[in-house]
Amino acid sequence: RPDALATIIYTSGTTGQPKGVMLSHANLASNVKAGADVLQLSEQDVALSFLPLSHSFERTVSYIYLLAGVTVVFAESMETIARDIAQVRPTLFTGVPRLYEKLHARIIEKGQAAEGFKRAVFSWAVGAGTARGKAELGGRSAGLLGSLQASIAERLVFARIRDGLGGRVRYMVSGSAPLPVAIAEFFQGIGIPIVEGYGLTETSPILTVNPPDAPRAGTVGRAIPGVELRIAADGEILARGPNIMSGYYHKPEATAEALQDGWFHTGDIGTIDEDGYLRITDRKK
């Protein structure tokens, strides 16, 4: 039955003893369907998977891939990701902020290793791209001059960077931790947007996703279909929807604390702007 227990995923226990999150088939199915609708995937997409499938983030993403008919290729190991990306030429993949920070550092290091004129052109292009990315993620136009500079940088530098990632990446997905704004602006500027989302194991896990066609830096996007968000009087983010867990395994007191009046208390502090974008500002505990 839809409400039958499908899986128990244990939290990391960073704020105490690990708790077994009980998720039903309906929890997972609703989250997968809503996530697929937002991420705009198709059978033409190829995804490279390398995060642990024991983690709720990658597990649900893998279900989304299956629902959308995406071809999924599993990396041989964390150490071979760069090689595997070049071989697979994925159109998308998911990762954590640390991965994108390392990727950014390697791109910058390689560009700065050039000499003379090539190095100067690379540095100029990075500046132009970052400016474009900052404008786009702020919901603004880069302007005539900015767009012209980015267009030149596209031909001289950005296309080569994207070729180094297989040349087909439409966007990358980031989760599990906050993505630095500077990293988001850089990749947006070179033509590979990073779609940042937010959620918890208790929410199956997706609560919000930045739309691929309208991401906003510094936020974790808008609530996915079927999910309601609100901010409590003390600033805590509360969530309600078909993806919320039934409770913690054999922990009735912890369940009663987390689930109150149909709302799940995330333990995170945040704000929601007039366009529905959620911004995480702190941790309650």
Short mmCIF file of C-alpha atoms in Angstrom, two decimals:
data_model
loop_
_atom_site.label_atom_id
_atom_site.label_comp_id
_atom_site.label_asym_id
_atom_site.label_seq_id
_atom_site.Cartn_x
_atom_site.Cartn_y
_atom_site.Cartn_z
CA ARG A 1 0.00 0.00 0.00
CA PRO A 2 1.15 3.59 -0.56
CA ASP A 3 1.36 4.25 3.20
CA ALA A 4 3.36 1.08 3.89
CA LEU A 5 6.92 1.46 5.15
CA ALA A 6 9.37 1.45 2.23
CA THR A 7 12.69 2.18 3.90
CA ILE A 8 14.42 3.33 7.07
CA ILE A 9 17.30 5.75 6.51
CA TYR A 10 19.38 6.71 9.51
CA THR A 11 20.40 10.32 10.06
CA SER A 12 24.09 11.02 10.64
CA GLY A 13 23.58 11.75 14.33
CA THR A 14 25.53 15.02 14.24
CA THR A 15 23.21 16.49 16.90
CA GLY A 16 22.84 13.34 18.99
CA GLN A 17 22.08 9.68 18.50
CA PRO A 18 21.28 8.62 14.91
CA LYS A 19 17.54 8.33 14.29
CA GLY A 20 15.86 5.94 11.86
CA VAL A 21 13.70 7.96 9.47
CA MET A 22 10.69 5.92 8.34
CA LEU A 23 9.66 6.73 4.77
CA SER A 24 6.65 5.22 3.01
CA HIS A 25 6.22 4.35 -0.65
CA ALA A 26 3.94 7.40 -0.97
CA ASN A 27 6.63 9.63 0.57
CA LEU A 28 9.19 8.51 -1.99
CA ALA A 29 6.85 8.41 -4.99
CA SER A 30 5.52 11.93 -4.40
CA ASN A 31 9.02 13.34 -4.01
CA VAL A 32 10.31 11.57 -7.12
CA LYS A 33 7.38 12.78 -9.26
CA ALA A 34 7.68 16.39 -8.08
CA GLY A 35 11.47 16.38 -8.45
CA ALA A 36 11.23 15.06 -12.01
CA ASP A 37 8.73 17.77 -12.94
CA VAL A 38 11.03 20.54 -11.68
CA LEU A 39 14.33 19.22 -13.06
CA GLN A 40 13.07 19.00 -16.66
CA LEU A 41 14.73 15.70 -17.58
CA SER A 42 14.25 13.53 -20.65
CA GLU A 43 15.33 10.21 -22.15
CA GLN A 44 18.08 12.08 -24.01
CA ASP A 45 19.84 12.90 -20.74
CA VAL A 46 22.87 10.98 -19.47
CA ALA A 47 23.75 11.26 -15.78
CA LEU A 48 26.99 10.36 -14.02
CA SER A 49 26.35 9.10 -10.48
CA PHE A 50 29.09 9.00 -7.85
CA LEU A 51 27.54 9.96 -4.51
CA PRO A 52 26.64 7.14 -2.06
CA LEU A 53 23.23 5.61 -2.75
CA SER A 54 22.83 5.09 1.00
CA HIS A 55 22.31 8.85 1.24
CA SER A 56 18.72 9.99 0.71
CA PHE A 57 19.75 12.73 -1.74
CA GLU A 58 21.41 10.48 -4.33
CA ARG A 59 18.94 7.66 -3.78
CA THR A 60 15.95 9.86 -4.62
CA VAL A 61 17.82 11.44 -7.54
CA SER A 62 18.47 7.95 -8.92
CA TYR A 63 14.73 7.20 -8.71
CA ILE A 64 14.05 10.46 -10.56
CA TYR A 65 16.48 9.39 -13.29
CA LEU A 66 14.66 6.06 -13.63
CA LEU A 67 11.24 7.72 -13.82
CA ALA A 68 12.42 10.17 -16.50
CA GLY A 69 14.21 7.50 -18.55
CA VAL A 70 17.63 9.05 -18.00
CA THR A 71 20.66 6.86 -18.76
CA VAL A 72 22.65 6.51 -15.51
CA VAL A 73 26.36 5.72 -15.54
CA PHE A 74 28.10 4.97 -12.25
CA ALA A 75 31.61 6.30 -11.73
CA GLU A 76 34.26 3.73 -10.96
CA SER A 77 35.32 5.62 -7.81
CA MET A 78 35.53 9.10 -6.35
CA GLU A 79 39.12 9.28 -7.59
CA THR A 80 38.17 8.64 -11.24
CA ILE A 81 35.38 11.22 -11.55
CA ALA A 82 37.37 13.56 -13.82
CA ARG A 83 38.28 10.71 -16.16
CA ASP A 84 34.76 9.29 -16.09
CA ILE A 85 33.19 12.66 -16.94
CA ALA A 86 35.41 12.89 -20.03
CA GLN A 87 34.43 9.36 -21.10
CA VAL A 88 30.70 9.50 -20.31
CA ARG A 89 30.11 13.11 -21.44
CA PRO A 90 27.10 13.48 -19.12
CA THR A 91 24.37 16.06 -19.59
CA LEU A 92 23.97 16.41 -15.83
CA PHE A 93 25.22 15.11 -12.50
CA THR A 94 24.67 15.71 -8.81
CA GLY A 95 27.29 16.62 -6.26
CA VAL A 96 28.02 18.39 -3.01
CA PRO A 97 29.48 21.93 -2.77
CA ARG A 98 32.96 20.61 -1.99
CA LEU A 99 33.06 18.88 -5.39
CA TYR A 100 32.21 22.11 -7.22
CA GLU A 101 34.77 24.04 -5.18
CA LYS A 102 37.45 21.54 -6.20
CA LEU A 103 36.32 21.67 -9.83
CA HIS A 104 36.46 25.47 -9.77
CA ALA A 105 39.94 25.42 -8.20
CA ARG A 106 41.23 23.02 -10.85
CA ILE A 107 39.84 25.15 -13.70
CA ILE A 108 41.43 28.30 -12.25
CA GLU A 109 44.73 26.55 -11.60
CA LYS A 110 44.90 25.23 -15.16
CA GLY A 111 44.08 28.64 -16.62
CA GLN A 112 46.62 30.44 -14.45
CA ALA A 113 49.30 27.94 -15.52
CA ALA A 114 49.27 29.49 -18.99
CA GLU A 115 51.77 32.23 -19.75
CA GLY A 116 51.67 35.75 -21.10
CA PHE A 117 48.75 36.68 -23.33
CA LYS A 118 46.83 33.41 -22.81
CA ARG A 119 46.90 33.86 -19.05
CA ALA A 120 45.71 37.46 -19.35
CA VAL A 121 42.85 36.42 -21.65
CA PHE A 122 41.82 33.66 -19.22
CA SER A 123 41.77 36.04 -16.24
CA TRP A 124 39.75 38.59 -18.21
CA ALA A 125 37.27 35.91 -19.34
CA VAL A 126 36.75 34.66 -15.78
CA GLY A 127 35.95 38.21 -14.70
CA ALA A 128 33.50 38.69 -17.56
CA GLY A 129 31.83 35.35 -16.92
CA THR A 130 31.50 35.94 -13.20
CA ALA A 131 29.92 39.33 -13.86
CA ARG A 132 27.40 37.72 -16.21
CA GLY A 133 26.69 34.95 -13.73
CA LYS A 134 26.16 37.43 -10.91
CA ALA A 135 23.69 39.42 -13.01
CA GLU A 136 21.74 36.37 -14.20
CA LEU A 137 21.50 34.87 -10.72
CA GLY A 138 20.26 38.19 -9.47
CA GLY A 139 17.48 38.19 -12.04
CA ARG A 140 19.08 40.99 -14.06
CA SER A 141 20.52 41.43 -17.53
CA ALA A 142 24.29 41.62 -17.90
CA GLY A 143 23.80 44.71 -20.07
CA LEU A 144 25.01 45.34 -23.60
CA LEU A 145 28.71 45.62 -22.71
CA GLY A 146 28.59 42.70 -20.28
CA SER A 147 26.84 40.48 -22.80
CA LEU A 148 29.34 41.40 -25.50
CA GLN A 149 32.29 40.64 -23.24
CA ALA A 150 30.77 37.31 -22.18
CA SER A 151 30.13 36.43 -25.83
CA ILE A 152 33.80 36.99 -26.67
CA ALA A 153 34.88 35.06 -23.56
CA GLU A 154 32.56 32.26 -24.62
CA ARG A 155 34.45 31.69 -27.84
CA LEU A 156 37.92 32.17 -26.36
CA VAL A 157 37.64 30.33 -23.02
CA PHE A 158 34.27 29.03 -21.84
CA ALA A 159 33.67 26.56 -24.67
CA ARG A 160 37.03 24.93 -23.91
CA ILE A 161 36.20 24.65 -20.21
CA ARG A 162 32.91 22.95 -21.03
CA ASP A 163 34.69 20.62 -23.45
CA GLY A 164 36.83 19.53 -20.50
CA LEU A 165 33.62 18.37 -18.82
CA GLY A 166 32.51 16.39 -21.85
CA GLY A 167 30.92 19.31 -23.68
CA ARG A 168 27.30 18.30 -23.01
CA VAL A 169 26.55 19.32 -19.41
CA ARG A 170 23.22 21.20 -19.28
CA TYR A 171 23.42 21.83 -15.55
CA MET A 172 24.75 20.36 -12.31
CA VAL A 173 22.79 19.77 -9.10
CA SER A 174 24.11 20.65 -5.65
CA GLY A 175 22.73 19.51 -2.31
CA SER A 176 23.56 18.45 1.27
CA ALA A 177 25.24 21.77 2.21
CA PRO A 178 25.17 25.47 1.26
CA LEU A 179 26.79 26.29 -2.10
CA PRO A 180 29.11 29.35 -1.96
CA VAL A 181 27.64 32.19 -4.01
CA ALA A 182 30.96 32.82 -5.80
CA ILE A 183 31.00 29.21 -7.06
CA ALA A 184 27.42 29.50 -8.32
CA GLU A 185 28.23 32.76 -10.13
CA PHE A 186 31.34 31.33 -11.79
CA PHE A 187 29.63 28.26 -13.25
CA GLN A 188 26.53 30.21 -14.25
CA GLY A 189 28.82 32.63 -16.08
CA ILE A 190 30.62 29.93 -18.08
CA GLY A 191 27.36 28.36 -19.18
CA ILE A 192 26.96 25.47 -16.72
CA PRO A 193 24.33 26.46 -14.13
CA ILE A 194 24.38 24.78 -10.73
CA VAL A 195 20.87 23.97 -9.54
CA GLU A 196 20.86 24.11 -5.74
CA GLY A 197 18.21 22.40 -3.65
CA TYR A 198 17.36 21.82 0.00
CA GLY A 199 15.84 19.06 2.03
CA LEU A 200 16.34 16.57 4.82
CA THR A 201 16.22 12.81 5.14
CA GLU A 202 12.90 13.31 6.95
CA THR A 203 11.43 14.95 3.83
CA SER A 204 12.36 12.17 1.37
CA PRO A 205 14.50 14.49 0.99
CA ILE A 206 13.62 17.27 -1.50
CA LEU A 207 11.78 20.35 -0.23
CA THR A 208 13.01 23.03 -2.62
CA VAL A 209 14.85 23.26 -5.94
CA ASN A 210 16.17 26.24 -7.86
CA PRO A 211 14.46 26.05 -11.28
CA PRO A 212 17.10 25.32 -13.97
CA ASP A 213 15.74 28.19 -16.06
CA ALA A 214 15.49 30.67 -13.16
CA PRO A 215 18.08 29.95 -10.45
CA ARG A 216 18.78 32.55 -7.79
CA ALA A 217 22.15 32.63 -6.02
CA GLY A 218 22.15 32.58 -2.24
CA THR A 219 18.84 30.72 -2.15
CA VAL A 220 17.92 27.04 -2.27
CA GLY A 221 15.05 27.65 -4.66
CA ARG A 222 11.29 27.33 -4.38
CA ALA A 223 9.13 24.61 -2.86
CA ILE A 224 8.55 21.69 -5.21
CA PRO A 225 4.95 20.86 -6.22
CA GLY A 226 2.89 19.57 -3.29
CA VAL A 227 5.20 20.97 -0.60
CA GLU A 228 4.20 23.88 1.65
CA LEU A 229 6.73 25.96 3.55
CA ARG A 230 6.27 28.54 6.25
CA ILE A 231 8.47 30.39 8.71
CA ALA A 232 7.64 29.99 12.41
CA ALA A 233 7.65 32.90 14.85
CA ASP A 234 11.22 32.07 15.89
CA GLY A 235 12.39 31.89 12.25
CA GLU A 236 12.40 28.09 11.96
CA ILE A 237 11.52 26.61 8.56
CA LEU A 238 8.45 24.37 8.74
CA ALA A 239 7.35 22.01 5.96
CA ARG A 240 4.19 20.10 5.11
CA GLY A 241 3.45 17.72 2.24
CA PRO A 242 3.11 14.12 1.04
CA ASN A 243 6.89 13.63 1.32
CA ILE A 244 7.11 14.11 5.10
CA MET A 245 8.17 11.01 7.06
CA SER A 246 5.78 9.04 9.23
CA GLY A 247 8.20 9.29 12.14
CA TYR A 248 11.43 8.06 13.72
CA TYR A 249 11.79 4.31 14.23
CA HIS A 250 11.02 3.43 17.88
CA LYS A 251 11.46 7.07 18.97
CA PRO A 252 7.96 8.44 19.74
CA GLU A 253 9.25 11.41 21.73
CA ALA A 254 11.58 12.56 18.95
CA THR A 255 8.75 12.07 16.45
CA ALA A 256 6.35 14.19 18.52
CA GLU A 257 8.97 16.95 18.76
CA ALA A 258 9.65 16.98 15.00
CA LEU A 259 6.03 16.61 13.79
CA GLN A 260 3.60 19.12 15.28
CA ASP A 261 0.13 19.86 13.91
CA GLY A 262 1.04 18.31 10.58
CA TRP A 263 4.17 20.44 10.14
CA PHE A 264 7.72 19.09 10.16
CA HIS A 265 10.16 21.25 12.11
CA THR A 266 13.40 21.30 10.11
CA GLY A 267 15.64 22.84 12.77
CA ASP A 268 16.89 25.34 10.18
CA ILE A 269 16.33 29.09 10.27
CA GLY A 270 15.48 30.95 7.08
CA THR A 271 13.40 33.44 5.12
CA ILE A 272 11.12 33.21 2.08
CA ASP A 273 11.09 36.13 -0.36
CA GLU A 274 8.12 37.49 -2.30
CA ASP A 275 8.88 35.15 -5.23
CA GLY A 276 8.89 32.07 -2.99
CA TYR A 277 12.67 31.53 -2.92
CA LEU A 278 13.95 30.10 0.37
CA ARG A 279 17.15 31.36 1.97
CA ILE A 280 18.81 29.38 4.79
CA THR A 281 20.36 31.74 7.34
CA ASP A 282 21.17 29.61 10.41
CA ARG A 283 20.71 26.37 12.28
CA LYS A 284 18.34 26.36 15.26
CA LYS A 285 20.21 23.71 17.22
#
